[in-house]
């Protein structure tokens, strides 16, 4: 079998390893470092299977790690998508199901390539798949349980437009049946619209009940958004057991509370780092869009904070006026430390006494510390960039790791 792998990142390397293990006689050719224009000129007619990586624009009848996994996975799949919150929601689903004794495989955009564990999955297991728009782009199957979180414009530097982004996201429910489940954010028009087109059983959130509030109080991670993500996770677990969510909580209240209490959140998602000189430091580097940063600011409404923001804007700076309005109206912000490409653009739009511009992350961290310690009471330094990382860093993990290193070095 002759196999072409387009893109050689984490998923591409996983695919090469997987197909080589399936048959050592397979001929595998990898392609990397090409543009979309160059992609169209590749001669791929002689290949039996073409696997595209998530960032590769789908052309023709190609496959992908996600498509191949869906075609061969022997157990039920819970798919989670949205603009933000996918990783946290997927992880909470996984934590609850494991507490209930299930063997759960957490894969996808969260970092574990699906083909790494495909051969280990049994029919009685559960797969929880965090799904980006790029993984959903050309998917021809939908998960048994689809979770659609808050959706807003994102990745418009890669997708043709917001409609293309929504179209990709919609594949999570497009091929569902009436025997499947669709969990959606009823307060988000795009999430509700995608759900409306699914024939599956609909479970909207957020919802309020004494039972849900009781278990949500076991959460240790901050923010109303995390309480809503947990509601979506509870609905997904209830759907897996095919019972109402209040019945799930009634039957398994202790196990659910235990799972939520032990869940400490994910790296770079509003992650508490340390307290030094009455200043608490939080890493929210996964906040690569405006709404994510607003959510982070809203998580600390009564605590004065210093915000570190800026990077490569994913909307060609069209969202900067919205961000400026949020920053100007946020009563908890005492100072904004700006970095990166969008930081310099924001500096043109903010009042001069509101910000300072720093050319590297180490200087930004020191400036944030000085500003926070001068407040004279308990304060927070929050890095929530509202922008992508590729102007100054390898990726969002690198940016978050470097920020954590800077905070750790403070004396």
mmCIF file of C-alpha atoms in Angstrom:
data_model
loop_
_atom_site.group_PDB
_atom_site.id
_atom_site.type_symbol
_atom_site.label_atom_id
_atom_site.label_comp_id
_atom_site.label_asym_id
_atom_site.label_seq_id
_atom_site.Cartn_x
_atom_site.Cartn_y
_atom_site.Cartn_z
ATOM 1 C CA UNK A 1 0.000 0.000 0.000
ATOM 2 C CA UNK A 2 1.321 3.431 -0.948
ATOM 3 C CA UNK A 3 0.386 6.152 1.514
ATOM 4 C CA UNK A 4 0.943 9.923 1.320
ATOM 5 C CA UNK A 5 0.956 11.966 4.535
ATOM 6 C CA UNK A 6 0.449 15.687 4.002
ATOM 7 C CA UNK A 7 1.948 17.648 6.868
ATOM 8 C CA UNK A 8 4.446 16.270 9.340
ATOM 9 C CA UNK A 9 3.427 17.672 12.697
ATOM 10 C CA UNK A 10 2.237 15.606 15.644
ATOM 11 C CA UNK A 11 -0.637 13.944 13.735
ATOM 12 C CA UNK A 12 1.446 13.370 10.615
ATOM 13 C CA UNK A 13 4.199 11.667 12.603
ATOM 14 C CA UNK A 14 1.597 9.580 14.442
ATOM 15 C CA UNK A 15 0.030 8.500 11.147
ATOM 16 C CA UNK A 16 3.401 7.459 9.732
ATOM 17 C CA UNK A 17 4.140 5.370 12.828
ATOM 18 C CA UNK A 18 0.666 3.804 12.809
ATOM 19 C CA UNK A 19 0.587 2.748 9.154
ATOM 20 C CA UNK A 20 4.151 1.460 9.324
ATOM 21 C CA UNK A 21 3.168 -0.717 12.295
ATOM 22 C CA UNK A 22 0.124 -2.025 10.453
ATOM 23 C CA UNK A 23 2.229 -3.333 7.607
ATOM 24 C CA UNK A 24 6.016 -2.897 7.341
ATOM 25 C CA UNK A 25 5.643 -3.278 3.580
ATOM 26 C CA UNK A 26 3.609 -0.082 3.310
ATOM 27 C CA UNK A 27 5.333 2.642 1.337
ATOM 28 C CA UNK A 28 4.874 5.915 3.194
ATOM 29 C CA UNK A 29 5.853 9.284 1.760
ATOM 30 C CA UNK A 30 5.577 12.432 3.871
ATOM 31 C CA UNK A 31 5.172 15.975 2.550
ATOM 32 C CA UNK A 32 5.804 19.121 4.609
ATOM 33 C CA UNK A 33 6.494 22.839 4.206
ATOM 34 C CA UNK A 34 4.178 23.555 1.297
ATOM 35 C CA UNK A 35 1.685 26.297 0.509
ATOM 36 C CA UNK A 36 -1.902 25.700 -0.617
ATOM 37 C CA UNK A 37 -0.868 26.613 -4.162
ATOM 38 C CA UNK A 38 1.959 24.072 -4.045
ATOM 39 C CA UNK A 39 -0.397 21.522 -2.516
ATOM 40 C CA UNK A 40 -2.637 21.583 -5.568
ATOM 41 C CA UNK A 41 0.366 20.811 -7.785
ATOM 42 C CA UNK A 42 1.483 17.701 -5.881
ATOM 43 C CA UNK A 43 1.211 14.546 -7.958
ATOM 44 C CA UNK A 44 -0.743 12.204 -5.677
ATOM 45 C CA UNK A 45 -2.507 10.056 -8.263
ATOM 46 C CA UNK A 46 -0.422 6.954 -7.517
ATOM 47 C CA UNK A 47 -1.258 6.796 -3.799
ATOM 48 C CA UNK A 48 -3.752 4.345 -2.332
ATOM 49 C CA UNK A 49 -4.384 6.515 0.723
ATOM 50 C CA UNK A 50 -3.807 10.217 1.318
ATOM 51 C CA UNK A 51 -3.839 11.450 4.915
ATOM 52 C CA UNK A 52 -3.967 15.197 5.456
ATOM 53 C CA UNK A 53 -2.890 16.856 8.680
ATOM 54 C CA UNK A 54 -5.412 19.216 10.343
ATOM 55 C CA UNK A 55 -3.835 22.417 9.020
ATOM 56 C CA UNK A 56 -3.798 21.153 5.417
ATOM 57 C CA UNK A 57 -6.640 22.424 3.243
ATOM 58 C CA UNK A 58 -8.855 19.452 2.245
ATOM 59 C CA UNK A 59 -8.836 18.684 -1.475
ATOM 60 C CA UNK A 60 -10.359 15.730 -3.260
ATOM 61 C CA UNK A 61 -11.365 12.528 -1.542
ATOM 62 C CA UNK A 62 -8.564 12.598 0.995
ATOM 63 C CA UNK A 63 -8.629 11.018 4.416
ATOM 64 C CA UNK A 64 -7.319 12.335 7.721
ATOM 65 C CA UNK A 65 -6.409 10.959 11.133
ATOM 66 C CA UNK A 66 -9.884 11.957 12.342
ATOM 67 C CA UNK A 67 -11.716 10.368 9.403
ATOM 68 C CA UNK A 68 -9.692 7.162 9.674
ATOM 69 C CA UNK A 69 -10.296 6.980 13.436
ATOM 70 C CA UNK A 70 -14.051 7.428 13.042
ATOM 71 C CA UNK A 71 -14.141 4.706 10.399
ATOM 72 C CA UNK A 72 -12.289 2.174 12.576
ATOM 73 C CA UNK A 73 -13.057 3.050 16.199
ATOM 74 C CA UNK A 74 -14.965 0.131 17.812
ATOM 75 C CA UNK A 75 -16.475 2.114 20.718
ATOM 76 C CA UNK A 76 -18.861 5.080 21.113
ATOM 77 C CA UNK A 77 -17.353 8.509 20.461
ATOM 78 C CA UNK A 78 -18.147 11.690 22.361
ATOM 79 C CA UNK A 79 -17.043 14.605 20.178
ATOM 80 C CA UNK A 80 -16.525 18.088 21.610
ATOM 81 C CA UNK A 81 -16.125 21.259 19.566
ATOM 82 C CA UNK A 82 -16.426 25.004 20.072
ATOM 83 C CA UNK A 83 -14.173 28.013 19.794
ATOM 84 C CA UNK A 84 -12.926 27.761 23.373
ATOM 85 C CA UNK A 85 -13.452 25.338 26.234
ATOM 86 C CA UNK A 86 -13.055 22.152 24.197
ATOM 87 C CA UNK A 87 -10.083 20.851 26.137
ATOM 88 C CA UNK A 88 -11.555 21.592 29.551
ATOM 89 C CA UNK A 89 -14.946 20.106 28.689
ATOM 90 C CA UNK A 90 -13.389 16.998 27.131
ATOM 91 C CA UNK A 91 -11.181 16.545 30.187
ATOM 92 C CA UNK A 92 -14.083 16.891 32.616
ATOM 93 C CA UNK A 93 -16.118 14.333 30.659
ATOM 94 C CA UNK A 94 -13.131 12.006 30.822
ATOM 95 C CA UNK A 95 -12.610 12.580 34.550
ATOM 96 C CA UNK A 96 -16.252 11.838 35.410
ATOM 97 C CA UNK A 97 -16.455 8.710 33.245
ATOM 98 C CA UNK A 98 -13.205 7.363 34.684
ATOM 99 C CA UNK A 99 -14.504 8.013 38.202
ATOM 100 C CA UNK A 100 -17.524 5.932 37.205
ATOM 101 C CA UNK A 101 -15.252 3.053 36.223
ATOM 102 C CA UNK A 102 -15.132 3.437 32.443
ATOM 103 C CA UNK A 103 -12.021 3.014 30.314
ATOM 104 C CA UNK A 104 -11.827 6.337 28.479
ATOM 105 C CA UNK A 105 -9.481 7.412 25.685
ATOM 106 C CA UNK A 106 -9.045 11.205 25.446
ATOM 107 C CA UNK A 107 -7.749 12.102 21.990
ATOM 108 C CA UNK A 108 -7.717 14.742 19.292
ATOM 109 C CA UNK A 109 -6.933 18.408 19.453
ATOM 110 C CA UNK A 110 -6.087 18.162 23.149
ATOM 111 C CA UNK A 111 -2.729 16.642 22.225
ATOM 112 C CA UNK A 112 -2.957 12.857 21.903
ATOM 113 C CA UNK A 113 -3.194 11.823 18.231
ATOM 114 C CA UNK A 114 -6.081 9.398 17.819
ATOM 115 C CA UNK A 115 -4.045 6.809 15.925
ATOM 116 C CA UNK A 116 -1.653 6.491 18.861
ATOM 117 C CA UNK A 117 -4.277 4.505 20.781
ATOM 118 C CA UNK A 118 -6.648 3.143 18.115
ATOM 119 C CA UNK A 119 -5.357 -0.430 18.387
ATOM 120 C CA UNK A 120 -5.815 -0.385 22.172
ATOM 121 C CA UNK A 121 -9.522 0.481 22.148
ATOM 122 C CA UNK A 122 -12.128 -2.116 23.104
ATOM 123 C CA UNK A 123 -15.797 -1.997 22.203
ATOM 124 C CA UNK A 124 -16.766 -1.399 25.831
ATOM 125 C CA UNK A 125 -14.524 1.684 26.096
ATOM 126 C CA UNK A 126 -15.387 5.333 25.423
ATOM 127 C CA UNK A 127 -13.493 7.728 23.145
ATOM 128 C CA UNK A 128 -13.667 11.441 23.974
ATOM 129 C CA UNK A 129 -12.490 13.423 20.949
ATOM 130 C CA UNK A 130 -11.659 17.127 21.193
ATOM 131 C CA UNK A 131 -12.361 18.379 17.670
ATOM 132 C CA UNK A 132 -11.036 21.542 16.063
ATOM 133 C CA UNK A 133 -12.568 23.000 12.923
ATOM 134 C CA UNK A 134 -9.589 21.656 10.984
ATOM 135 C CA UNK A 135 -10.250 18.095 12.151
ATOM 136 C CA UNK A 136 -13.955 18.477 11.335
ATOM 137 C CA UNK A 137 -13.361 20.200 7.991
ATOM 138 C CA UNK A 138 -14.076 17.191 5.750
ATOM 139 C CA UNK A 139 -15.443 14.647 8.246
ATOM 140 C CA UNK A 140 -18.154 12.359 6.823
ATOM 141 C CA UNK A 141 -19.265 10.802 10.118
ATOM 142 C CA UNK A 142 -20.530 12.344 13.336
ATOM 143 C CA UNK A 143 -20.000 11.171 16.906
ATOM 144 C CA UNK A 144 -22.739 9.398 18.845
ATOM 145 C CA UNK A 145 -22.687 12.311 21.311
ATOM 146 C CA UNK A 146 -21.826 15.751 19.926
ATOM 147 C CA UNK A 147 -21.071 18.653 22.258
ATOM 148 C CA UNK A 148 -21.166 22.136 20.702
ATOM 149 C CA UNK A 149 -19.807 24.851 22.967
ATOM 150 C CA UNK A 150 -19.754 28.611 22.410
ATOM 151 C CA UNK A 151 -18.751 29.431 18.805
ATOM 152 C CA UNK A 152 -17.503 32.746 17.462
ATOM 153 C CA UNK A 153 -15.237 33.823 14.560
ATOM 154 C CA UNK A 154 -11.805 32.213 14.776
ATOM 155 C CA UNK A 155 -9.028 30.955 12.506
ATOM 156 C CA UNK A 156 -10.183 33.349 9.793
ATOM 157 C CA UNK A 157 -6.566 33.581 8.660
ATOM 158 C CA UNK A 158 -6.973 29.963 7.461
ATOM 159 C CA UNK A 159 -10.694 29.443 6.817
ATOM 160 C CA UNK A 160 -12.158 31.312 3.852
ATOM 161 C CA UNK A 161 -14.564 33.192 6.137
ATOM 162 C CA UNK A 162 -16.788 32.675 9.186
ATOM 163 C CA UNK A 163 -19.268 30.703 7.077
ATOM 164 C CA UNK A 164 -16.523 28.225 6.155
ATOM 165 C CA UNK A 165 -15.557 27.948 9.833
ATOM 166 C CA UNK A 166 -19.193 27.235 10.790
ATOM 167 C CA UNK A 167 -19.527 24.739 7.946
ATOM 168 C CA UNK A 168 -16.556 22.796 9.283
ATOM 169 C CA UNK A 169 -17.902 22.849 12.830
ATOM 170 C CA UNK A 170 -21.307 21.650 11.583
ATOM 171 C CA UNK A 171 -19.913 18.273 10.566
ATOM 172 C CA UNK A 172 -19.962 17.248 14.225
ATOM 173 C CA UNK A 173 -23.748 16.835 13.909
ATOM 174 C CA UNK A 174 -24.323 16.634 10.142
ATOM 175 C CA UNK A 175 -24.303 12.818 10.012
ATOM 176 C CA UNK A 176 -26.048 12.077 13.291
ATOM 177 C CA UNK A 177 -29.185 9.943 13.574
ATOM 178 C CA UNK A 178 -32.230 10.143 15.886
ATOM 179 C CA UNK A 179 -30.452 7.636 18.147
ATOM 180 C CA UNK A 180 -27.617 10.101 18.781
ATOM 181 C CA UNK A 181 -27.335 13.100 21.126
ATOM 182 C CA UNK A 182 -26.536 16.745 20.492
ATOM 183 C CA UNK A 183 -25.580 18.975 23.440
ATOM 184 C CA UNK A 184 -25.438 22.670 22.588
ATOM 185 C CA UNK A 185 -25.077 26.133 24.099
ATOM 186 C CA UNK A 186 -28.564 27.595 23.825
ATOM 187 C CA UNK A 187 -27.261 31.128 24.485
ATOM 188 C CA UNK A 188 -24.945 31.038 21.463
ATOM 189 C CA UNK A 189 -26.766 31.528 18.117
ATOM 190 C CA UNK A 190 -24.201 29.578 16.094
ATOM 191 C CA UNK A 191 -24.190 26.616 18.463
ATOM 192 C CA UNK A 192 -28.008 26.607 18.469
ATOM 193 C CA UNK A 193 -28.124 26.852 14.664
ATOM 194 C CA UNK A 194 -25.817 23.872 14.197
ATOM 195 C CA UNK A 195 -27.864 21.877 16.692
ATOM 196 C CA UNK A 196 -31.123 22.708 14.938
ATOM 197 C CA UNK A 197 -29.882 20.977 11.801
ATOM 198 C CA UNK A 198 -29.137 17.715 13.624
ATOM 199 C CA UNK A 199 -31.739 14.911 13.803
ATOM 200 C CA UNK A 200 -30.274 13.814 17.160
ATOM 201 C CA UNK A 201 -31.870 14.216 20.586
ATOM 202 C CA UNK A 202 -31.227 17.779 21.758
ATOM 203 C CA UNK A 203 -29.880 18.680 25.212
ATOM 204 C CA UNK A 204 -29.403 22.439 25.644
ATOM 205 C CA UNK A 205 -27.331 24.141 28.318
ATOM 206 C CA UNK A 206 -26.806 26.169 30.471
ATOM 207 C CA UNK A 207 -29.526 24.833 32.729
ATOM 208 C CA UNK A 208 -30.288 25.535 36.336
ATOM 209 C CA UNK A 209 -31.338 22.986 38.916
ATOM 210 C CA UNK A 210 -30.541 22.519 42.573
ATOM 211 C CA UNK A 211 -28.887 19.196 41.768
ATOM 212 C CA UNK A 212 -26.550 20.720 39.166
ATOM 213 C CA UNK A 213 -25.678 23.730 41.335
ATOM 214 C CA UNK A 214 -24.812 21.362 44.163
ATOM 215 C CA UNK A 215 -22.243 19.394 42.157
ATOM 216 C CA UNK A 216 -20.902 22.505 40.384
ATOM 217 C CA UNK A 217 -19.892 23.860 43.767
ATOM 218 C CA UNK A 218 -17.313 21.062 43.892
ATOM 219 C CA UNK A 219 -15.334 22.707 41.080
ATOM 220 C CA UNK A 220 -11.949 24.080 42.097
ATOM 221 C CA UNK A 221 -11.242 26.002 38.864
ATOM 222 C CA UNK A 222 -12.541 29.606 38.643
ATOM 223 C CA UNK A 223 -14.962 31.234 36.241
ATOM 224 C CA UNK A 224 -18.602 31.045 35.181
ATOM 225 C CA UNK A 225 -17.430 29.680 31.821
ATOM 226 C CA UNK A 226 -16.001 26.625 33.568
ATOM 227 C CA UNK A 227 -19.295 26.054 35.378
ATOM 228 C CA UNK A 228 -21.037 26.089 31.994
ATOM 229 C CA UNK A 229 -18.416 23.793 30.466
ATOM 230 C CA UNK A 230 -19.061 21.401 33.344
ATOM 231 C CA UNK A 231 -22.801 21.473 32.662
ATOM 232 C CA UNK A 232 -22.101 20.447 29.071
ATOM 233 C CA UNK A 233 -19.844 17.665 30.356
ATOM 234 C CA UNK A 234 -22.528 16.396 32.746
ATOM 235 C CA UNK A 235 -25.075 16.321 29.929
ATOM 236 C CA UNK A 236 -22.625 14.346 27.771
ATOM 237 C CA UNK A 237 -22.096 11.755 30.501
ATOM 238 C CA UNK A 238 -25.858 11.528 31.084
ATOM 239 C CA UNK A 239 -26.346 11.029 27.338
ATOM 240 C CA UNK A 240 -23.779 8.231 27.374
ATOM 241 C CA UNK A 241 -25.831 6.433 30.051
ATOM 242 C CA UNK A 242 -29.038 7.418 28.224
ATOM 243 C CA UNK A 243 -30.582 8.964 31.359
ATOM 244 C CA UNK A 244 -31.618 12.516 32.376
ATOM 245 C CA UNK A 245 -28.843 14.580 33.917
ATOM 246 C CA UNK A 246 -30.626 14.943 37.276
ATOM 247 C CA UNK A 247 -30.909 11.152 37.465
ATOM 248 C CA UNK A 248 -27.192 10.877 36.725
ATOM 249 C CA UNK A 249 -26.417 13.272 39.571
ATOM 250 C CA UNK A 250 -28.810 11.512 41.942
ATOM 251 C CA UNK A 251 -27.226 8.120 41.260
ATOM 252 C CA UNK A 252 -23.585 9.171 41.124
ATOM 253 C CA UNK A 253 -23.374 12.403 43.140
ATOM 254 C CA UNK A 254 -20.337 11.361 45.209
ATOM 255 C CA UNK A 255 -18.361 10.138 42.203
ATOM 256 C CA UNK A 256 -19.146 13.283 40.201
ATOM 257 C CA UNK A 257 -18.144 15.566 43.075
ATOM 258 C CA UNK A 258 -14.925 13.621 43.521
ATOM 259 C CA UNK A 259 -14.093 13.966 39.813
ATOM 260 C CA UNK A 260 -14.727 17.720 39.857
ATOM 261 C CA UNK A 261 -12.794 18.304 43.073
ATOM 262 C CA UNK A 262 -9.745 16.496 41.715
ATOM 263 C CA UNK A 263 -9.801 18.263 38.336
ATOM 264 C CA UNK A 264 -7.223 21.049 38.545
ATOM 265 C CA UNK A 265 -7.757 22.464 35.075
ATOM 266 C CA UNK A 266 -5.490 22.341 32.040
ATOM 267 C CA UNK A 267 -2.156 24.083 31.494
ATOM 268 C CA UNK A 268 -2.430 27.627 30.124
ATOM 269 C CA UNK A 269 -6.213 27.822 30.696
ATOM 270 C CA UNK A 270 -6.620 30.311 33.543
ATOM 271 C CA UNK A 271 -4.006 28.294 35.414
ATOM 272 C CA UNK A 272 -2.926 29.536 38.834
ATOM 273 C CA UNK A 273 0.868 29.638 39.090
ATOM 274 C CA UNK A 274 1.921 31.190 42.403
ATOM 275 C CA UNK A 275 1.458 34.059 44.861
ATOM 276 C CA UNK A 276 4.381 36.377 45.570
ATOM 277 C CA UNK A 277 4.227 39.590 47.637
ATOM 278 C CA UNK A 278 0.408 39.457 47.702
ATOM 279 C CA UNK A 279 0.243 39.152 43.901
ATOM 280 C CA UNK A 280 -1.263 36.012 42.332
ATOM 281 C CA UNK A 281 -0.121 34.997 38.846
ATOM 282 C CA UNK A 282 -2.400 33.290 36.320
ATOM 283 C CA UNK A 283 -1.495 31.794 32.935
ATOM 284 C CA UNK A 284 -4.342 32.030 30.404
ATOM 285 C CA UNK A 285 -2.259 31.776 27.252
ATOM 286 C CA UNK A 286 -4.872 29.666 25.473
ATOM 287 C CA UNK A 287 -6.973 32.837 25.318
ATOM 288 C CA UNK A 288 -6.142 33.597 21.689
ATOM 289 C CA UNK A 289 -9.333 35.571 20.986
ATOM 290 C CA UNK A 290 -11.161 38.544 22.421
ATOM 291 C CA UNK A 291 -14.044 36.676 24.047
ATOM 292 C CA UNK A 292 -11.674 34.294 25.828
ATOM 293 C CA UNK A 293 -9.845 37.204 27.402
ATOM 294 C CA UNK A 294 -13.160 38.772 28.431
ATOM 295 C CA UNK A 295 -14.111 35.496 30.112
ATOM 296 C CA UNK A 296 -10.838 35.544 32.030
ATOM 297 C CA UNK A 297 -11.355 39.141 33.137
ATOM 298 C CA UNK A 298 -14.888 38.308 34.251
ATOM 299 C CA UNK A 299 -13.552 35.470 36.423
ATOM 300 C CA UNK A 300 -11.990 38.045 38.798
ATOM 301 C CA UNK A 301 -14.551 40.875 38.891
ATOM 302 C CA UNK A 302 -13.635 42.204 42.332
ATOM 303 C CA UNK A 303 -9.855 41.846 42.306
ATOM 304 C CA UNK A 304 -7.536 44.516 40.843
ATOM 305 C CA UNK A 305 -5.368 43.047 38.118
ATOM 306 C CA UNK A 306 -2.630 43.749 35.642
ATOM 307 C CA UNK A 307 -3.196 42.220 32.215
ATOM 308 C CA UNK A 308 -0.494 41.052 29.805
ATOM 309 C CA UNK A 309 -1.950 40.948 26.282
ATOM 310 C CA UNK A 310 -0.973 41.003 22.624
ATOM 311 C CA UNK A 311 0.382 38.754 19.906
ATOM 312 C CA UNK A 312 -0.657 37.938 16.362
ATOM 313 C CA UNK A 313 -4.286 38.832 15.775
ATOM 314 C CA UNK A 314 -6.271 36.113 13.995
ATOM 315 C CA UNK A 315 -8.834 38.512 12.485
ATOM 316 C CA UNK A 316 -6.419 40.871 10.729
ATOM 317 C CA UNK A 317 -6.980 43.337 13.587
ATOM 318 C CA UNK A 318 -10.700 43.721 12.871
ATOM 319 C CA UNK A 319 -11.524 42.697 16.447
ATOM 320 C CA UNK A 320 -9.252 45.288 18.070
ATOM 321 C CA UNK A 321 -12.012 47.911 18.559
ATOM 322 C CA UNK A 322 -14.078 45.315 20.423
ATOM 323 C CA UNK A 323 -11.078 44.422 22.572
ATOM 324 C CA UNK A 324 -10.377 48.087 23.317
ATOM 325 C CA UNK A 325 -13.970 48.557 24.466
ATOM 326 C CA UNK A 326 -13.691 45.534 26.763
ATOM 327 C CA UNK A 327 -10.390 46.730 28.219
ATOM 328 C CA UNK A 328 -11.653 50.254 28.776
ATOM 329 C CA UNK A 329 -14.814 49.011 30.499
ATOM 330 C CA UNK A 330 -13.138 46.387 32.698
ATOM 331 C CA UNK A 331 -13.153 48.031 36.123
ATOM 332 C CA UNK A 332 -10.741 45.459 37.575
ATOM 333 C CA UNK A 333 -7.897 46.313 35.165
ATOM 334 C CA UNK A 334 -5.318 48.647 36.706
ATOM 335 C CA UNK A 335 -2.683 48.369 33.968
ATOM 336 C CA UNK A 336 -2.211 46.624 30.620
ATOM 337 C CA UNK A 337 1.217 45.373 29.556
ATOM 338 C CA UNK A 338 1.263 45.018 25.775
ATOM 339 C CA UNK A 339 3.503 42.739 23.704
ATOM 340 C CA UNK A 340 3.691 41.505 20.129
ATOM 341 C CA UNK A 341 2.187 42.715 16.879
ATOM 342 C CA UNK A 342 -1.317 43.417 18.121
ATOM 343 C CA UNK A 343 0.145 44.988 21.258
ATOM 344 C CA UNK A 344 1.660 47.752 19.181
ATOM 345 C CA UNK A 345 -1.648 48.242 17.369
ATOM 346 C CA UNK A 346 -3.583 48.341 20.644
ATOM 347 C CA UNK A 347 -1.205 50.992 21.954
ATOM 348 C CA UNK A 348 -2.572 53.331 19.260
ATOM 349 C CA UNK A 349 -6.120 52.855 20.532
ATOM 350 C CA UNK A 350 -5.805 52.875 24.330
ATOM 351 C CA UNK A 351 -5.395 55.863 26.687
ATOM 352 C CA UNK A 352 -1.705 56.518 27.307
ATOM 353 C CA UNK A 353 -1.990 56.069 31.072
ATOM 354 C CA UNK A 354 -3.633 52.656 30.630
ATOM 355 C CA UNK A 355 -0.724 50.678 29.176
ATOM 356 C CA UNK A 356 2.972 50.149 28.672
ATOM 357 C CA UNK A 357 4.573 48.353 25.721
ATOM 358 C CA UNK A 358 7.314 45.775 26.241
ATOM 359 C CA UNK A 359 9.392 44.116 23.547
ATOM 360 C CA UNK A 360 9.768 40.693 25.156
ATOM 361 C CA UNK A 361 7.936 38.491 27.631
ATOM 362 C CA UNK A 362 10.548 38.691 30.378
ATOM 363 C CA UNK A 363 10.323 42.487 30.473
ATOM 364 C CA UNK A 364 6.536 42.288 30.298
ATOM 365 C CA UNK A 365 6.429 39.986 33.316
ATOM 366 C CA UNK A 366 8.685 42.299 35.325
ATOM 367 C CA UNK A 367 6.602 45.332 34.348
ATOM 368 C CA UNK A 368 3.422 43.504 35.334
ATOM 369 C CA UNK A 369 4.912 42.562 38.691
ATOM 370 C CA UNK A 370 5.939 46.148 39.409
ATOM 371 C CA UNK A 371 2.501 47.460 38.489
ATOM 372 C CA UNK A 372 0.678 44.817 40.532
ATOM 373 C CA UNK A 373 2.830 45.260 43.642
ATOM 374 C CA UNK A 374 2.290 49.020 43.524
ATOM 375 C CA UNK A 375 -1.474 48.585 43.860
ATOM 376 C CA UNK A 376 -1.059 48.181 47.606
ATOM 377 C CA UNK A 377 -3.479 45.294 48.121
ATOM 378 C CA UNK A 378 -3.979 41.721 46.931
ATOM 379 C CA UNK A 379 -3.760 41.802 43.138
ATOM 380 C CA UNK A 380 -3.523 39.534 40.109
ATOM 381 C CA UNK A 381 -1.173 39.384 37.149
ATOM 382 C CA UNK A 382 -3.093 37.721 34.332
ATOM 383 C CA UNK A 383 -1.562 36.802 30.991
ATOM 384 C CA UNK A 384 -4.528 36.451 28.646
ATOM 385 C CA UNK A 385 -3.246 37.639 25.255
ATOM 386 C CA UNK A 386 -6.423 37.779 23.095
ATOM 387 C CA UNK A 387 -4.149 36.865 20.182
ATOM 388 C CA UNK A 388 -2.210 33.991 18.685
ATOM 389 C CA UNK A 389 1.419 33.326 19.565
ATOM 390 C CA UNK A 390 3.191 32.932 16.231
ATOM 391 C CA UNK A 391 4.649 36.435 16.070
ATOM 392 C CA UNK A 392 7.099 35.748 18.926
ATOM 393 C CA UNK A 393 6.782 32.077 19.903
ATOM 394 C CA UNK A 394 6.710 28.589 18.377
ATOM 395 C CA UNK A 395 3.123 28.039 19.472
ATOM 396 C CA UNK A 396 0.722 28.723 22.334
ATOM 397 C CA UNK A 397 2.378 26.066 24.517
ATOM 398 C CA UNK A 398 5.765 27.694 24.055
ATOM 399 C CA UNK A 399 4.339 31.096 24.983
ATOM 400 C CA UNK A 400 2.667 29.687 28.089
ATOM 401 C CA UNK A 401 5.748 27.740 29.120
ATOM 402 C CA UNK A 402 7.937 30.808 28.749
ATOM 403 C CA UNK A 403 5.531 32.878 30.838
ATOM 404 C CA UNK A 404 5.512 30.242 33.547
ATOM 405 C CA UNK A 405 9.318 30.221 33.530
ATOM 406 C CA UNK A 406 9.383 34.008 33.876
ATOM 407 C CA UNK A 407 6.980 33.876 36.827
ATOM 408 C CA UNK A 408 8.951 31.081 38.487
ATOM 409 C CA UNK A 409 12.145 33.150 38.308
ATOM 410 C CA UNK A 410 10.607 36.081 40.202
ATOM 411 C CA UNK A 411 12.164 36.511 43.663
#
